Amino acid sequence: MSLPKGLAEDVSRNLVMVAQLIDEDPEKAYGYSRVALRLASRVAAVREAAGFAAYATQKYSEALAEFRAARRMSGGVELWPVMADCERGLNRPERALAMAGEPEVQKLDKAGQVEMRLVAAGARRDLGQLDAAIVTLQSPELASSAVHPWTARLRYAYADALLAAGREREAREWFAKALEADKDGATDASDRLAEMDGVEFVDAFDEDEADEDSDRGDVVDADVDVDVEDDDDEDDDFDVDDSDDSVGDKS
């Protein structure tokens, strides 16, 4: 559906803001998506953007409605995995699993099929079916040594499922493989590995602040001592509270 030039520009500006803010400020992105939706609710791209903004703010029912509308307008299947994940967000993992078995999955590209596999495995875990989740993730894509945009997330999900099942040695191996493929920092595989190895990270900035606070406390103590010694006559009126000498200190 085409829009008048002025209206199209207004809609475009709002969609750009959604794309720019959706990761760092989802709520603000959601606000822009609502403006775009009021301006052009019959445009598939607008409904899709509104869906992702709602999804990012965990408004899963609203997101699902927008994705369904976008799919009806475009006729595509690329939103199928995220629609299934909305069902998970609505505490309906059985529906997500049912969607994983629908013919639409076969029409997805490789990335979409991997995404659907991740959603299905998550649904299995929602139902407490850890072994089934692990089996769901076992695939040629997982076994491949080639690195694709989805490789790190697939390996990470597999490692996390293994760890949840108590298979720590295998989990560590796959967290390491996830880290190897994670060039953009899409996962926290490095932190999970460190946690498994018992490594604790100390924030150097916090340490420096603590040292400065300690030094500042020493200076205050010295000043108080001098004041008390210089004026013995006022000693009875000067009440020194030791609790005030110490200066208080997310990962």
Coordinates of C-alpha atoms in Angstrom, one line a residue:
M1 CA 0.0 0.0 0.0
S2 CA 1.5 3.4 -1.0
L3 CA 1.2 6.5 1.2
P4 CA 1.2 10.2 0.3
K5 CA 4.7 11.6 0.3
G6 CA 4.4 13.6 3.5
L7 CA 2.8 10.8 5.4
A8 CA 5.3 8.3 4.1
E9 CA 8.1 10.5 5.4
D10 CA 6.5 10.8 8.8
V11 CA 6.0 7.1 9.0
S12 CA 9.6 6.4 7.9
R13 CA 11.1 8.7 10.5
N14 CA 9.2 6.9 13.3
L15 CA 10.3 3.5 11.9
V16 CA 13.9 4.6 11.8
M17 CA 13.7 5.6 15.5
V18 CA 12.2 2.2 16.3
A19 CA 15.1 0.5 14.7
Q20 CA 17.7 2.7 16.4
L21 CA 16.2 2.4 19.9
I22 CA 14.8 -1.1 20.1
D23 CA 17.9 -2.5 21.7
E24 CA 19.0 0.3 24.0
D25 CA 15.6 1.8 25.0
P26 CA 12.7 -0.6 24.1
E27 CA 10.1 1.4 25.8
K28 CA 10.9 4.5 23.8
A29 CA 11.1 2.4 20.6
Y30 CA 7.6 1.1 21.5
G31 CA 6.3 4.7 21.7
Y32 CA 7.6 5.5 18.2
S33 CA 6.0 2.3 16.9
R34 CA 2.7 3.4 18.2
V35 CA 2.9 6.7 16.4
A36 CA 3.8 4.9 13.2
L37 CA 0.9 2.5 13.8
R38 CA -1.6 5.4 14.1
L39 CA -0.3 6.9 10.9
A40 CA -0.2 3.8 8.7
S41 CA -1.8 0.7 10.3
R42 CA -2.4 -0.9 6.9
V43 CA 1.2 -1.1 6.0
A44 CA 2.8 -4.5 6.7
A45 CA 6.2 -3.1 7.6
V46 CA 4.6 -0.8 10.2
R47 CA 2.7 -3.7 11.8
E48 CA 5.9 -5.8 11.8
A49 CA 7.9 -3.0 13.5
A50 CA 5.1 -2.5 16.0
G51 CA 5.2 -6.2 16.7
F52 CA 8.9 -6.2 17.4
A53 CA 8.7 -3.2 19.6
A54 CA 5.9 -4.8 21.6
Y55 CA 8.0 -8.1 21.7
A56 CA 11.0 -6.2 23.1
T57 CA 8.9 -4.8 25.9
Q58 CA 7.4 -8.2 26.7
K59 CA 3.9 -7.3 25.5
Y60 CA 3.6 -10.7 23.9
S61 CA -0.2 -10.6 23.3
E62 CA 0.1 -7.3 21.5
A63 CA 3.2 -8.4 19.6
L64 CA 1.5 -11.6 18.4
A65 CA -1.5 -9.7 17.1
E66 CA 0.8 -7.3 15.2
F67 CA 2.8 -10.2 13.7
R68 CA -0.3 -11.9 12.6
A69 CA -1.6 -8.8 10.9
A70 CA 1.8 -8.2 9.2
R71 CA 1.8 -11.8 8.0
R72 CA -1.7 -11.5 6.6
M73 CA -0.7 -8.4 4.7
S74 CA 2.6 -9.7 3.3
G75 CA 1.8 -13.4 2.9
G76 CA 5.3 -14.3 4.1
V77 CA 6.4 -16.9 6.7
E78 CA 9.5 -15.2 8.1
L79 CA 7.7 -14.1 11.3
W80 CA 6.6 -17.7 12.2
P81 CA 9.4 -18.3 14.8
V82 CA 8.9 -15.1 16.7
M83 CA 5.2 -15.7 16.6
A84 CA 5.8 -19.1 18.2
D85 CA 8.1 -17.4 20.8
C86 CA 5.3 -15.0 21.7
E87 CA 3.2 -18.1 22.5
R88 CA 6.0 -19.1 24.9
G89 CA 5.9 -15.6 26.4
L90 CA 2.2 -16.1 27.0
N91 CA 2.9 -19.4 28.8
R92 CA 1.6 -21.5 26.0
P93 CA 4.6 -23.7 25.1
E94 CA 2.3 -26.4 23.7
R95 CA 1.2 -23.9 21.0
A96 CA 4.8 -23.1 20.2
L97 CA 5.6 -26.7 19.7
A98 CA 2.5 -27.2 17.5
M99 CA 3.7 -24.3 15.3
A100 CA 7.1 -26.0 15.1
G101 CA 5.4 -28.9 13.3
E102 CA 3.4 -26.8 10.8
P103 CA 4.2 -26.7 7.1
E104 CA 5.2 -23.1 7.4
V105 CA 8.5 -24.2 8.9
Q106 CA 9.6 -25.9 5.7
K107 CA 9.2 -22.6 3.9
L108 CA 11.6 -20.8 6.2
D109 CA 15.2 -20.1 5.1
K110 CA 18.0 -21.7 7.0
A111 CA 18.2 -18.9 9.6
G112 CA 14.5 -19.1 10.2
Q113 CA 14.6 -22.9 10.6
V114 CA 17.4 -22.6 13.2
E115 CA 15.4 -19.9 15.0
M116 CA 12.4 -22.2 15.0
R117 CA 14.5 -25.0 16.5
L118 CA 15.6 -22.6 19.2
V119 CA 12.1 -21.7 20.0
A120 CA 11.0 -25.4 20.1
A121 CA 13.8 -26.3 22.4
G122 CA 12.8 -23.4 24.7
A123 CA 9.3 -24.7 24.7
R124 CA 10.5 -28.1 25.7
R125 CA 12.4 -26.6 28.6
D126 CA 9.3 -24.6 29.6
L127 CA 7.5 -28.0 29.9
G128 CA 10.4 -29.4 32.0
Q129 CA 11.5 -31.7 29.1
L130 CA 15.2 -31.2 29.3
D131 CA 16.3 -34.3 27.4
A132 CA 13.8 -33.5 24.6
A133 CA 15.2 -29.9 24.4
I134 CA 18.7 -31.3 24.0
V135 CA 17.6 -33.6 21.2
T136 CA 15.7 -30.8 19.5
L137 CA 18.9 -28.7 19.3
Q138 CA 21.0 -31.6 17.9
S139 CA 21.1 -30.9 14.2
P140 CA 23.5 -30.7 11.2
E141 CA 23.7 -26.9 11.9
L142 CA 24.9 -27.6 15.4
A143 CA 27.5 -30.1 14.2
S144 CA 28.8 -27.9 11.4
S145 CA 32.1 -26.2 11.9
A146 CA 31.0 -23.3 9.7
V147 CA 30.1 -20.1 11.5
H148 CA 26.9 -18.3 10.6
P149 CA 25.1 -15.4 12.3
W150 CA 23.0 -17.8 14.3
T151 CA 25.8 -20.3 15.2
A152 CA 26.8 -18.8 18.5
R153 CA 23.2 -18.7 19.8
L154 CA 22.6 -22.2 18.7
R155 CA 25.7 -23.5 20.4
Y156 CA 24.9 -21.4 23.5
A157 CA 21.4 -22.8 23.8
Y158 CA 22.7 -26.3 23.5
A159 CA 25.4 -25.7 26.2
D160 CA 22.8 -24.1 28.5
A161 CA 20.4 -27.1 28.1
L162 CA 23.3 -29.5 28.8
L163 CA 24.2 -27.6 32.0
A164 CA 20.6 -27.6 33.1
A165 CA 20.6 -31.4 32.7
G166 CA 23.7 -31.7 34.8
R167 CA 26.1 -32.6 32.0
E168 CA 28.7 -30.0 33.0
R169 CA 31.7 -31.3 31.1
E170 CA 29.8 -31.3 27.8
A171 CA 28.2 -27.9 28.7
R172 CA 31.6 -26.3 29.2
E173 CA 32.8 -27.7 25.8
W174 CA 29.8 -26.1 24.0
F175 CA 30.0 -22.8 25.9
A176 CA 33.6 -22.6 24.6
K177 CA 32.4 -23.4 21.1
A178 CA 29.7 -20.7 21.4
L179 CA 32.3 -18.2 22.5
E180 CA 34.5 -19.2 19.5
A181 CA 31.7 -18.3 17.1
D182 CA 30.5 -15.2 19.0
K183 CA 32.3 -12.4 17.3
D184 CA 29.7 -9.8 18.1
G185 CA 29.1 -10.6 21.7
A186 CA 25.6 -11.8 21.2
T187 CA 25.8 -14.2 24.1
D188 CA 27.4 -14.1 27.6
A189 CA 29.3 -17.4 26.9
S190 CA 32.6 -16.0 28.3
D191 CA 30.9 -15.2 31.6
R192 CA 29.3 -18.6 31.8
L193 CA 32.7 -20.2 31.2
A194 CA 34.3 -18.1 33.9
E195 CA 31.5 -19.0 36.3
M196 CA 31.9 -22.7 35.6
D197 CA 35.7 -22.3 36.2
G198 CA 35.2 -20.5 39.4
V199 CA 36.6 -17.2 38.2
E200 CA 35.4 -14.1 39.9
F201 CA 35.8 -10.7 38.2
V202 CA 36.5 -7.6 40.3
D203 CA 35.5 -4.2 39.1
A204 CA 38.7 -2.2 39.1
F205 CA 36.7 1.1 39.2
D206 CA 34.9 0.0 42.3
E207 CA 38.3 -0.9 43.9
D208 CA 39.7 2.5 43.1
E209 CA 36.6 4.2 44.6
A210 CA 37.0 2.1 47.8
D211 CA 40.7 3.1 48.1
E212 CA 39.8 6.8 47.6
D213 CA 37.1 6.5 50.3
S214 CA 39.5 4.9 52.7
D215 CA 42.1 7.6 52.1
R216 CA 39.4 10.3 52.6
G217 CA 38.4 8.7 55.9
D218 CA 42.0 8.9 57.2
V219 CA 42.1 12.6 56.5
V220 CA 38.9 13.2 58.3
D221 CA 40.2 11.3 61.4
A222 CA 43.4 13.4 61.4
D223 CA 41.4 16.6 61.2
V224 CA 39.2 15.6 64.1
D225 CA 42.2 14.7 66.3
V226 CA 43.8 18.1 65.6
D227 CA 40.6 20.0 66.5
V228 CA 40.2 18.1 69.7
E229 CA 43.8 18.7 70.7
D230 CA 43.8 22.4 69.9
D231 CA 40.8 23.3 72.1
D232 CA 40.6 21.3 75.3
D233 CA 38.0 23.7 76.7
E234 CA 35.5 22.6 74.1
D235 CA 36.2 18.9 74.5
D236 CA 33.0 18.3 76.5
D237 CA 30.9 20.0 73.9
F238 CA 32.5 18.3 70.9
D239 CA 30.9 14.8 70.4
V240 CA 32.9 12.7 68.0
D241 CA 30.8 10.0 66.3
D242 CA 33.2 7.2 65.1
S243 CA 30.5 6.0 62.7
D244 CA 30.9 9.2 60.7
D245 CA 34.6 8.6 60.0
S246 CA 34.0 5.8 57.5
V247 CA 32.8 6.7 54.0
G248 CA 30.4 4.1 52.5
D249 CA 31.3 2.4 49.4
K250 CA 26.3 -3.9 39.4
S251 CA 27.8 -5.5 37.6

